[in-house]
mmCIF file of C-alpha atoms in Angstrom:
data_model
loop_
_atom_site.group_PDB
_atom_site.id
_atom_site.type_symbol
_atom_site.label_atom_id
_atom_site.label_comp_id
_atom_site.label_asym_id
_atom_site.label_seq_id
_atom_site.Cartn_x
_atom_site.Cartn_y
_atom_site.Cartn_z
ATOM 1 C CA UNK A 1164 -75.631 -4.988 -15.091
ATOM 2 C CA UNK A 1165 -77.290 -6.269 -18.267
ATOM 3 C CA UNK A 1166 -73.977 -7.047 -19.911
ATOM 4 C CA UNK A 1167 -73.330 -9.727 -17.276
ATOM 5 C CA UNK A 1168 -76.682 -11.486 -17.538
ATOM 6 C CA UNK A 1169 -75.679 -14.021 -20.223
ATOM 7 C CA UNK A 1170 -72.886 -15.218 -17.988
ATOM 8 C CA UNK A 1171 -75.008 -15.151 -14.873
ATOM 9 C CA UNK A 1172 -77.521 -17.277 -16.743
ATOM 10 C CA UNK A 1173 -74.715 -19.699 -17.492
ATOM 11 C CA UNK A 1174 -74.962 -20.712 -13.846
ATOM 12 C CA UNK A 1175 -78.515 -21.844 -14.534
ATOM 13 C CA UNK A 1176 -77.783 -23.697 -17.762
ATOM 14 C CA UNK A 1177 -74.166 -24.618 -17.138
ATOM 15 C CA UNK A 1178 -74.413 -28.188 -18.396
ATOM 16 C CA UNK A 1179 -75.820 -26.998 -21.704
ATOM 17 C CA UNK A 1180 -73.743 -23.868 -22.365
ATOM 18 C CA UNK A 1181 -70.384 -23.733 -20.603
ATOM 19 C CA UNK A 1182 -69.664 -27.435 -20.604
ATOM 20 C CA UNK A 1183 -70.398 -27.732 -24.303
ATOM 21 C CA UNK A 1184 -67.868 -24.971 -24.969
ATOM 22 C CA UNK A 1185 -65.377 -26.700 -22.710
ATOM 23 C CA UNK A 1186 -65.757 -30.027 -24.497
ATOM 24 C CA UNK A 1187 -65.057 -28.253 -27.749
ATOM 25 C CA UNK A 1188 -61.585 -27.156 -26.633
ATOM 26 C CA UNK A 1189 -60.603 -29.971 -24.269
ATOM 27 C CA UNK A 1190 -58.621 -32.145 -26.642
ATOM 28 C CA UNK A 1191 -56.487 -29.390 -28.142
ATOM 29 C CA UNK A 1192 -55.872 -27.709 -24.785
ATOM 30 C CA UNK A 1193 -54.997 -30.910 -22.960
ATOM 31 C CA UNK A 1194 -52.440 -31.854 -25.619
ATOM 32 C CA UNK A 1195 -50.558 -28.655 -24.791
ATOM 33 C CA UNK A 1196 -50.513 -29.074 -21.005
ATOM 34 C CA UNK A 1197 -48.058 -31.672 -19.711
ATOM 35 C CA UNK A 1198 -48.453 -30.532 -16.102
ATOM 36 C CA UNK A 1199 -50.322 -28.120 -13.843
ATOM 37 C CA UNK A 1200 -48.819 -26.340 -10.851
ATOM 38 C CA UNK A 1201 -51.034 -24.564 -8.340
ATOM 39 C CA UNK A 1202 -50.016 -21.950 -5.786
ATOM 40 C CA UNK A 1203 -52.117 -19.868 -3.445
ATOM 41 C CA UNK A 1204 -54.541 -20.065 -0.554
ATOM 42 C CA UNK A 1205 -57.573 -22.075 0.597
ATOM 43 C CA UNK A 1206 -59.504 -21.446 -2.627
ATOM 44 C CA UNK A 1207 -57.184 -23.933 -4.356
ATOM 45 C CA UNK A 1208 -55.654 -25.885 -1.434
ATOM 46 C CA UNK A 1209 -56.195 -29.663 -1.616
ATOM 47 C CA UNK A 1210 -54.836 -30.596 1.793
ATOM 48 C CA UNK A 1211 -51.455 -28.941 2.316
ATOM 49 C CA UNK A 1212 -52.194 -27.828 5.852
ATOM 50 C CA UNK A 1213 -52.974 -31.418 6.872
ATOM 51 C CA UNK A 1214 -49.200 -31.883 6.883
ATOM 52 C CA UNK A 1215 -48.506 -28.896 9.148
ATOM 53 C CA UNK A 1216 -48.796 -30.297 12.684
ATOM 54 C CA UNK A 1217 -49.159 -26.846 14.238
ATOM 55 C CA UNK A 1218 -51.693 -25.440 11.788
ATOM 56 C CA UNK A 1219 -55.143 -24.499 13.020
ATOM 57 C CA UNK A 1220 -56.365 -23.746 9.495
ATOM 58 C CA UNK A 1221 -57.504 -27.156 8.315
ATOM 59 C CA UNK A 1222 -60.555 -28.777 6.745
ATOM 60 C CA UNK A 1223 -59.818 -32.499 7.023
ATOM 61 C CA UNK A 1224 -62.993 -33.190 8.985
ATOM 62 C CA UNK A 1225 -66.752 -33.309 8.269
ATOM 63 C CA UNK A 1226 -68.873 -31.705 6.957
ATOM 64 C CA UNK A 1227 -66.106 -30.789 4.536
ATOM 65 C CA UNK A 1228 -65.978 -33.268 1.667
ATOM 66 C CA UNK A 1229 -69.569 -34.428 2.067
ATOM 67 C CA UNK A 1230 -69.909 -34.465 -1.743
ATOM 68 C CA UNK A 1231 -66.352 -35.591 -2.475
ATOM 69 C CA UNK A 1232 -65.964 -39.240 -3.593
ATOM 70 C CA UNK A 1233 -66.611 -41.511 -0.583
ATOM 71 C CA UNK A 1234 -67.408 -38.344 1.429
ATOM 72 C CA UNK A 1235 -63.729 -37.880 2.210
ATOM 73 C CA UNK A 1236 -62.670 -34.719 4.023
ATOM 74 C CA UNK A 1237 -59.412 -34.215 2.140
ATOM 75 C CA UNK A 1238 -58.488 -30.783 3.463
ATOM 76 C CA UNK A 1239 -60.393 -28.888 0.782
ATOM 77 C CA UNK A 1240 -62.509 -26.074 2.189
ATOM 78 C CA UNK A 1241 -65.518 -27.250 0.231
ATOM 79 C CA UNK A 1242 -68.341 -29.749 0.195
ATOM 80 C CA UNK A 1243 -66.555 -31.342 -2.771
ATOM 81 C CA UNK A 1244 -64.138 -30.137 -5.420
ATOM 82 C CA UNK A 1245 -62.644 -26.655 -5.520
ATOM 83 C CA UNK A 1246 -61.641 -24.299 -8.321
ATOM 84 C CA UNK A 1247 -58.227 -25.933 -8.779
ATOM 85 C CA UNK A 1248 -59.909 -29.312 -9.278
ATOM 86 C CA UNK A 1249 -62.306 -28.059 -11.925
ATOM 87 C CA UNK A 1250 -59.625 -26.183 -13.841
ATOM 88 C CA UNK A 1251 -57.533 -29.354 -13.842
ATOM 89 C CA UNK A 1252 -60.529 -31.424 -14.987
ATOM 90 C CA UNK A 1253 -61.196 -29.037 -17.863
ATOM 91 C CA UNK A 1254 -57.644 -29.675 -19.054
ATOM 92 C CA UNK A 1255 -58.182 -33.428 -18.975
ATOM 93 C CA UNK A 1256 -56.811 -34.202 -15.514
ATOM 94 C CA UNK A 1257 -58.756 -36.263 -12.978
ATOM 95 C CA UNK A 1258 -58.607 -33.373 -10.508
ATOM 96 C CA UNK A 1259 -55.944 -31.112 -9.020
ATOM 97 C CA UNK A 1260 -52.472 -32.591 -8.573
ATOM 98 C CA UNK A 1261 -51.693 -33.680 -5.024
ATOM 99 C CA UNK A 1262 -50.187 -31.461 -2.351
ATOM 100 C CA UNK A 1263 -46.423 -31.037 -2.433
ATOM 101 C CA UNK A 1264 -46.147 -31.863 1.262
ATOM 102 C CA UNK A 1265 -47.998 -35.151 0.765
ATOM 103 C CA UNK A 1266 -45.137 -36.390 -1.408
ATOM 104 C CA UNK A 1267 -42.659 -36.478 1.490
ATOM 105 C CA UNK A 1268 -40.036 -34.764 -0.631
ATOM 106 C CA UNK A 1269 -40.133 -37.467 -3.326
ATOM 107 C CA UNK A 1270 -41.679 -36.463 -6.647
ATOM 108 C CA UNK A 1271 -40.987 -39.849 -8.246
ATOM 109 C CA UNK A 1272 -40.589 -38.147 -11.610
ATOM 110 C CA UNK A 1273 -38.776 -41.138 -13.079
ATOM 111 C CA UNK A 1274 -41.178 -43.744 -11.720
ATOM 112 C CA UNK A 1275 -44.463 -42.454 -13.132
ATOM 113 C CA UNK A 1276 -45.862 -39.846 -15.425
ATOM 114 C CA UNK A 1277 -45.427 -36.538 -13.648
ATOM 115 C CA UNK A 1278 -48.424 -34.194 -14.105
ATOM 116 C CA UNK A 1279 -47.768 -31.433 -11.579
ATOM 117 C CA UNK A 1280 -48.040 -30.430 -7.926
ATOM 118 C CA UNK A 1281 -50.308 -28.320 -5.736
ATOM 119 C CA UNK A 1282 -48.430 -26.029 -3.332
ATOM 120 C CA UNK A 1283 -51.416 -23.968 -2.123
ATOM 121 C CA UNK A 1284 -51.895 -23.500 1.607
ATOM 122 C CA UNK A 1285 -55.093 -22.329 3.303
ATOM 123 C CA UNK A 1286 -54.696 -19.050 5.167
ATOM 124 C CA UNK A 1287 -51.578 -18.039 3.285
ATOM 125 C CA UNK A 1288 -50.989 -14.828 1.410
ATOM 126 C CA UNK A 1289 -48.464 -12.892 -0.590
ATOM 127 C CA UNK A 1290 -46.913 -11.581 2.608
ATOM 128 C CA UNK A 1291 -44.955 -13.969 4.819
ATOM 129 C CA UNK A 1292 -46.819 -12.783 7.926
ATOM 130 C CA UNK A 1293 -50.280 -13.481 6.503
ATOM 131 C CA UNK A 1294 -51.911 -16.421 8.253
ATOM 132 C CA UNK A 1295 -49.097 -16.889 10.748
ATOM 133 C CA UNK A 1296 -50.029 -16.892 14.430
ATOM 134 C CA UNK A 1297 -46.502 -17.364 15.757
ATOM 135 C CA UNK A 1298 -42.952 -17.053 14.501
ATOM 136 C CA UNK A 1299 -42.192 -20.372 16.157
ATOM 137 C CA UNK A 1300 -44.884 -22.463 14.467
ATOM 138 C CA UNK A 1301 -45.773 -23.051 10.823
ATOM 139 C CA UNK A 1302 -49.478 -22.267 10.595
ATOM 140 C CA UNK A 1303 -49.449 -21.925 6.794
ATOM 141 C CA UNK A 1304 -47.055 -22.184 3.852
ATOM 142 C CA UNK A 1305 -46.632 -18.585 2.621
ATOM 143 C CA UNK A 1306 -46.214 -17.769 -1.055
ATOM 144 C CA UNK A 1307 -42.475 -17.263 -0.704
ATOM 145 C CA UNK A 1308 -42.110 -20.819 0.587
ATOM 146 C CA UNK A 1309 -44.440 -22.173 -2.101
ATOM 147 C CA UNK A 1310 -42.254 -20.567 -4.766
ATOM 148 C CA UNK A 1311 -39.206 -22.150 -3.138
ATOM 149 C CA UNK A 1312 -40.938 -25.543 -3.250
ATOM 150 C CA UNK A 1313 -41.567 -24.974 -6.966
ATOM 151 C CA UNK A 1314 -37.833 -24.368 -7.405
ATOM 152 C CA UNK A 1315 -37.208 -27.730 -5.755
ATOM 153 C CA UNK A 1316 -39.470 -29.332 -8.350
ATOM 154 C CA UNK A 1317 -37.525 -27.547 -11.077
ATOM 155 C CA UNK A 1318 -34.268 -28.940 -9.733
ATOM 156 C CA UNK A 1319 -35.720 -32.456 -9.661
ATOM 157 C CA UNK A 1320 -36.959 -32.073 -13.225
ATOM 158 C CA UNK A 1321 -33.521 -30.914 -14.365
ATOM 159 C CA UNK A 1322 -31.890 -33.853 -12.584
ATOM 160 C CA UNK A 1323 -34.338 -36.270 -14.226
ATOM 161 C CA UNK A 1324 -34.765 -34.819 -17.714
ATOM 162 C CA UNK A 1325 -31.822 -32.496 -18.219
ATOM 163 C CA UNK A 1326 -32.000 -28.699 -18.338
ATOM 164 C CA UNK A 1327 -33.301 -28.323 -21.890
ATOM 165 C CA UNK A 1328 -36.073 -30.906 -21.598
ATOM 166 C CA UNK A 1329 -37.078 -29.665 -18.141
ATOM 167 C CA UNK A 1330 -37.383 -26.092 -19.383
ATOM 168 C CA UNK A 1331 -39.385 -27.217 -22.399
ATOM 169 C CA UNK A 1332 -41.678 -29.237 -20.117
ATOM 170 C CA UNK A 1333 -42.307 -26.254 -17.843
ATOM 171 C CA UNK A 1334 -42.759 -23.818 -20.727
ATOM 172 C CA UNK A 1335 -45.842 -25.798 -21.819
ATOM 173 C CA UNK A 1336 -47.153 -26.350 -18.287
ATOM 174 C CA UNK A 1337 -49.682 -24.075 -16.597
ATOM 175 C CA UNK A 1338 -49.100 -22.206 -13.351
ATOM 176 C CA UNK A 1339 -52.342 -21.299 -11.564
ATOM 177 C CA UNK A 1340 -52.123 -18.772 -8.726
ATOM 178 C CA UNK A 1341 -55.018 -17.753 -6.468
ATOM 179 C CA UNK A 1342 -53.870 -15.473 -3.663
ATOM 180 C CA UNK A 1343 -54.392 -12.037 -2.118
ATOM 181 C CA UNK A 1344 -57.695 -12.312 -0.256
ATOM 182 C CA UNK A 1345 -56.113 -13.167 3.079
ATOM 183 C CA UNK A 1346 -53.660 -10.288 2.803
ATOM 184 C CA UNK A 1347 -56.475 -7.813 2.158
ATOM 185 C CA UNK A 1348 -58.735 -9.118 4.921
ATOM 186 C CA UNK A 1349 -55.817 -9.397 7.359
ATOM 187 C CA UNK A 1350 -54.749 -5.821 6.768
ATOM 188 C CA UNK A 1351 -58.314 -4.553 7.090
ATOM 189 C CA UNK A 1352 -58.699 -6.071 10.558
ATOM 190 C CA UNK A 1353 -55.179 -5.331 11.808
ATOM 191 C CA UNK A 1354 -54.582 -2.868 14.630
ATOM 192 C CA UNK A 1355 -52.986 -0.399 12.244
ATOM 193 C CA UNK A 1356 -54.361 -1.045 8.765
ATOM 194 C CA UNK A 1357 -52.418 0.387 5.859
ATOM 195 C CA UNK A 1358 -54.554 2.578 3.560
ATOM 196 C CA UNK A 1359 -55.701 0.934 0.325
ATOM 197 C CA UNK A 1360 -53.761 3.418 -1.794
ATOM 198 C CA UNK A 1361 -50.538 2.204 -0.195
ATOM 199 C CA UNK A 1362 -51.325 -1.403 0.671
ATOM 200 C CA UNK A 1363 -52.484 -2.661 -2.742
ATOM 201 C CA UNK A 1364 -49.372 -1.352 -4.573
ATOM 202 C CA UNK A 1365 -47.261 -2.936 -1.823
ATOM 203 C CA UNK A 1366 -48.932 -6.282 -2.456
ATOM 204 C CA UNK A 1367 -48.239 -5.918 -6.170
ATOM 205 C CA UNK A 1368 -44.533 -5.392 -5.494
ATOM 206 C CA UNK A 1369 -44.412 -8.628 -3.508
ATOM 207 C CA UNK A 1370 -46.490 -10.457 -6.138
ATOM 208 C CA UNK A 1371 -44.089 -9.334 -8.851
ATOM 209 C CA UNK A 1372 -41.155 -10.653 -6.826
ATOM 210 C CA UNK A 1373 -42.809 -14.070 -6.552
ATOM 211 C CA UNK A 1374 -43.615 -14.129 -10.275
ATOM 212 C CA UNK A 1375 -40.065 -13.208 -11.230
ATOM 213 C CA UNK A 1376 -38.728 -15.975 -9.007
ATOM 214 C CA UNK A 1377 -41.045 -18.452 -10.732
ATOM 215 C CA UNK A 1378 -39.929 -17.206 -14.143
ATOM 216 C CA UNK A 1379 -36.319 -17.729 -13.111
ATOM 217 C CA UNK A 1380 -37.001 -21.431 -12.620
ATOM 218 C CA UNK A 1381 -38.886 -22.090 -15.823
ATOM 219 C CA UNK A 1382 -42.482 -20.940 -15.327
ATOM 220 C CA UNK A 1383 -43.871 -19.373 -18.507
ATOM 221 C CA UNK A 1384 -47.687 -19.661 -18.585
ATOM 222 C CA UNK A 1385 -49.593 -18.075 -15.716
ATOM 223 C CA UNK A 1386 -53.293 -18.339 -14.926
ATOM 224 C CA UNK A 1387 -53.751 -15.601 -12.325
ATOM 225 C CA UNK A 1388 -56.985 -15.714 -10.324
ATOM 226 C CA UNK A 1389 -57.643 -12.312 -8.795
ATOM 227 C CA UNK A 1390 -59.476 -11.559 -5.553
ATOM 228 C CA UNK A 1391 -63.273 -12.089 -5.522
ATOM 229 C CA UNK A 1392 -65.715 -9.785 -3.679
ATOM 230 C CA UNK A 1393 -64.466 -10.875 -0.257
ATOM 231 C CA UNK A 1394 -66.640 -8.239 1.391
ATOM 232 C CA UNK A 1395 -69.680 -10.357 0.506
ATOM 233 C CA UNK A 1396 -68.529 -13.513 2.299
ATOM 234 C CA UNK A 1397 -70.873 -14.568 5.123
ATOM 235 C CA UNK A 1398 -68.085 -13.812 7.606
ATOM 236 C CA UNK A 1399 -68.036 -10.166 6.515
ATOM 237 C CA UNK A 1400 -71.801 -9.737 6.299
ATOM 238 C CA UNK A 1401 -71.983 -10.513 10.023
ATOM 239 C CA UNK A 1402 -70.138 -7.272 10.790
ATOM 240 C CA UNK A 1403 -72.014 -5.254 8.149
ATOM 241 C CA UNK A 1404 -75.616 -5.882 9.191
ATOM 242 C CA UNK A 1405 -76.098 -8.500 6.520
ATOM 243 C CA UNK A 1406 -74.738 -6.359 3.694
ATOM 244 C CA UNK A 1407 -71.487 -6.634 1.768
ATOM 245 C CA UNK A 1408 -68.533 -4.811 3.293
ATOM 246 C CA UNK A 1409 -67.818 -2.153 0.669
ATOM 247 C CA UNK A 1410 -64.273 -1.334 1.792
ATOM 248 C CA UNK A 1411 -63.098 -4.900 1.259
ATOM 249 C CA UNK A 1412 -64.782 -5.086 -2.139
ATOM 250 C CA UNK A 1413 -63.174 -1.803 -3.161
ATOM 251 C CA UNK A 1414 -59.785 -3.275 -2.290
ATOM 252 C CA UNK A 1415 -60.544 -6.413 -4.291
ATOM 253 C CA UNK A 1416 -61.340 -4.320 -7.354
ATOM 254 C CA UNK A 1417 -58.238 -2.198 -6.841
ATOM 255 C CA UNK A 1418 -56.167 -5.371 -6.594
ATOM 256 C CA UNK A 1419 -57.394 -6.571 -9.978
ATOM 257 C CA UNK A 1420 -56.615 -3.228 -11.632
ATOM 258 C CA UNK A 1421 -53.132 -3.227 -10.132
ATOM 259 C CA UNK A 1422 -52.530 -6.815 -11.239
ATOM 260 C CA UNK A 1423 -53.703 -5.953 -14.740
ATOM 261 C CA UNK A 1424 -50.994 -3.301 -14.993
ATOM 262 C CA UNK A 1425 -48.387 -5.556 -13.405
ATOM 263 C CA UNK A 1426 -49.014 -8.457 -15.789
ATOM 264 C CA UNK A 1427 -49.042 -6.211 -18.857
ATOM 265 C CA UNK A 1428 -45.686 -4.761 -17.881
ATOM 266 C CA UNK A 1429 -44.197 -8.132 -16.960
ATOM 267 C CA UNK A 1430 -45.237 -9.750 -20.239
ATOM 268 C CA UNK A 1431 -43.938 -6.763 -22.213
ATOM 269 C CA UNK A 1432 -40.573 -7.125 -20.519
ATOM 270 C CA UNK A 1433 -40.540 -10.942 -20.872
ATOM 271 C CA UNK A 1434 -41.721 -11.754 -24.405
ATOM 272 C CA UNK A 1435 -41.951 -15.499 -23.740
ATOM 273 C CA UNK A 1436 -44.336 -15.029 -20.821
ATOM 274 C CA UNK A 1437 -48.027 -15.754 -21.449
ATOM 275 C CA UNK A 1438 -50.803 -15.102 -18.969
ATOM 276 C CA UNK A 1439 -54.517 -14.962 -18.329
ATOM 277 C CA UNK A 1440 -55.765 -12.702 -15.552
ATOM 278 C CA UNK A 1441 -59.059 -13.994 -14.204
ATOM 279 C CA UNK A 1442 -61.512 -11.471 -12.818
ATOM 280 C CA UNK A 1443 -63.422 -13.428 -10.192
ATOM 281 C CA UNK A 1444 -64.930 -10.187 -8.913
ATOM 282 C CA UNK A 1445 -66.787 -9.757 -12.218
ATOM 283 C CA UNK A 1446 -67.708 -13.429 -12.196
ATOM 284 C CA UNK A 1447 -69.134 -13.474 -8.680
ATOM 285 C CA UNK A 1448 -70.581 -10.041 -7.881
ATOM 286 C CA UNK A 1449 -73.334 -10.116 -10.544
ATOM 287 C CA UNK A 1450 -74.498 -13.464 -9.194
ATOM 288 C CA UNK A 1451 -74.678 -11.954 -5.694
ATOM 289 C CA UNK A 1452 -76.503 -8.866 -6.947
ATOM 290 C CA UNK A 1453 -78.954 -10.810 -9.138
ATOM 291 C CA UNK A 1454 -79.340 -14.340 -7.771
ATOM 292 C CA UNK A 1455 -82.670 -14.712 -9.569
ATOM 293 C CA UNK A 1456 -80.736 -14.916 -12.841
ATOM 294 C CA UNK A 1457 -78.555 -17.754 -11.579
ATOM 295 C CA UNK A 1458 -79.024 -21.281 -10.303
ATOM 296 C CA UNK A 1459 -78.291 -20.145 -6.745
ATOM 297 C CA UNK A 1460 -81.123 -19.399 -4.339
ATOM 298 C CA UNK A 1461 -78.925 -18.402 -1.372
ATOM 299 C CA UNK A 1462 -75.976 -16.086 -2.012
ATOM 300 C CA UNK A 1463 -75.653 -14.673 1.493
ATOM 301 C CA UNK A 1464 -75.538 -17.544 3.969
ATOM 302 C CA UNK A 1465 -73.167 -20.459 4.432
ATOM 303 C CA UNK A 1466 -74.411 -23.947 3.696
ATOM 304 C CA UNK A 1467 -72.339 -25.326 6.578
ATOM 305 C CA UNK A 1468 -72.757 -23.321 9.767
ATOM 306 C CA UNK A 1469 -75.432 -21.039 8.297
ATOM 307 C CA UNK A 1470 -73.148 -18.008 8.077
ATOM 308 C CA UNK A 1471 -72.554 -17.402 11.762
ATOM 309 C CA UNK A 1472 -70.592 -20.478 12.883
ATOM 310 C CA UNK A 1473 -67.529 -22.236 11.517
ATOM 311 C CA UNK A 1474 -68.064 -25.439 9.567
ATOM 312 C CA UNK A 1475 -67.525 -28.308 12.010
ATOM 313 C CA UNK A 1476 -68.992 -31.802 12.374
ATOM 314 C CA UNK A 1477 -71.592 -30.322 14.739
ATOM 315 C CA UNK A 1478 -72.558 -27.380 12.525
ATOM 316 C CA UNK A 1479 -75.862 -27.268 10.656
ATOM 317 C CA UNK A 1480 -75.685 -28.500 7.065
ATOM 318 C CA UNK A 1481 -77.949 -27.510 4.198
ATOM 319 C CA UNK A 1482 -79.370 -30.279 2.027
ATOM 320 C CA UNK A 1483 -79.575 -28.329 -1.260
ATOM 321 C CA UNK A 1484 -75.865 -27.566 -1.463
ATOM 322 C CA UNK A 1485 -75.925 -26.909 -5.204
ATOM 323 C CA UNK A 1486 -78.216 -23.941 -4.511
ATOM 324 C CA UNK A 1487 -75.772 -22.192 -2.166
ATOM 325 C CA UNK A 1488 -73.008 -19.877 -3.341
ATOM 326 C CA UNK A 1489 -71.074 -20.183 -0.076
ATOM 327 C CA UNK A 1490 -70.022 -23.386 1.604
ATOM 328 C CA UNK A 1491 -68.803 -21.870 4.881
ATOM 329 C CA UNK A 1492 -67.980 -18.427 6.259
ATOM 330 C CA UNK A 1493 -65.348 -17.791 3.589
ATOM 331 C CA UNK A 1494 -65.376 -20.341 0.763
ATOM 332 C CA UNK A 1495 -67.536 -21.209 -2.258
ATOM 333 C CA UNK A 1496 -69.487 -24.402 -2.671
ATOM 334 C CA UNK A 1497 -68.507 -27.009 -5.224
ATOM 335 C CA UNK A 1498 -71.214 -25.602 -7.529
ATOM 336 C CA UNK A 1499 -69.819 -22.067 -7.245
ATOM 337 C CA UNK A 1500 -66.271 -23.295 -7.848
ATOM 338 C CA UNK A 1501 -67.422 -25.165 -10.956
ATOM 339 C CA UNK A 1502 -69.067 -22.011 -12.298
ATOM 340 C CA UNK A 1503 -65.996 -19.845 -11.629
ATOM 341 C CA UNK A 1504 -63.622 -22.338 -13.216
ATOM 342 C CA UNK A 1505 -65.902 -22.708 -16.248
ATOM 343 C CA UNK A 1506 -65.974 -18.979 -16.909
ATOM 344 C CA UNK A 1507 -62.223 -18.656 -16.383
ATOM 345 C CA UNK A 1508 -61.796 -21.458 -18.903
ATOM 346 C CA UNK A 1509 -64.059 -20.194 -21.714
ATOM 347 C CA UNK A 1510 -65.076 -16.657 -20.702
ATOM 348 C CA UNK A 1511 -64.520 -13.464 -22.673
ATOM 349 C CA UNK A 1512 -62.422 -10.414 -21.766
ATOM 350 C CA UNK A 1513 -64.831 -9.288 -19.046
ATOM 351 C CA UNK A 1514 -63.793 -12.299 -17.031
ATOM 352 C CA UNK A 1515 -60.290 -13.212 -18.228
ATOM 353 C CA UNK A 1516 -57.790 -11.017 -20.032
ATOM 354 C CA UNK A 1517 -56.037 -10.863 -22.488
ATOM 355 C CA UNK A 1518 -57.112 -14.479 -23.134
ATOM 356 C CA UNK A 1519 -59.072 -17.046 -21.157
ATOM 357 C CA UNK A 1520 -57.478 -20.066 -19.520
ATOM 358 C CA UNK A 1521 -58.180 -22.462 -22.389
ATOM 359 C CA UNK A 1522 -56.603 -20.018 -24.842
ATOM 360 C CA UNK A 1523 -53.631 -19.645 -22.515
ATOM 361 C CA UNK A 1524 -52.822 -23.331 -22.974
ATOM 362 C CA UNK A 1525 -52.755 -22.856 -26.726
ATOM 363 C CA UNK A 1526 -50.663 -19.666 -26.658
#
């Protein structure tokens, strides 16, 4: 555990350590990133599900957004900004690009400087069935549909800039993907769960399909955010007598190992593909195991709802939100998201491989 302590301590002295490293690479990295595109689930969603009339997986109500500018509940499952926002900020953006669905099908590429789109949808997964409650209603935007939306952006870029310029634009842009947790949790609680040894490789096959489809429409630089220790979320501790659910954490670790192999093989086959695989399990688990070495005083309970109830306007709300690792039953606080994004951005090979996210921009 000792090898993680310097990075756990970074949570305590983040403003003095991580942010100083980030400032040192901001200018050069930002110059190489014309746009950011974000795909995935609620960890990086900025309000996509607000535009799905039938979705019951939304966060556009208090106490969500209590620390966002003007206390706006934007649809982020957070008290403020999420990981996508902080990654974007570290590359010189104001925050994450807006949701694709908020644009009403009009990217306005010609009318203003185009800096990217967020396709992420809370509750979604790699599998089309993940997060869906009915075949008749769109509860989430699954990864397959998000990839299709990215292809629509590619077509608009080609129409606006021409094929060569569009491809050059995308080759320098970053594609952040944070997905897999909902698939793993959904399978675990299904009536007939598929064993880990079969399910995780199956997820990798689907992930590879999505990545290849993105590559086919110009994506070249991938920041892959793997699955965190989902077994330690407050929602899972409830069913494990307050402890982390080991089976889910084992699957999260297996998912990272499988993704490591997948990305190595994919980049070997496609020489112009660059990637950084972020290990959020290694980032988060040491903080949970040794909170005394971090800035967090509560790593078990939810700030909103106290770990047993969903975050609603009537739920209890902690006052020291920067001291909590978890915002609600499933999601990190703004402080935890800032820490994760910081380590993804400047961390060493224990937390991002073969390069970190800032180095990815320069590759």
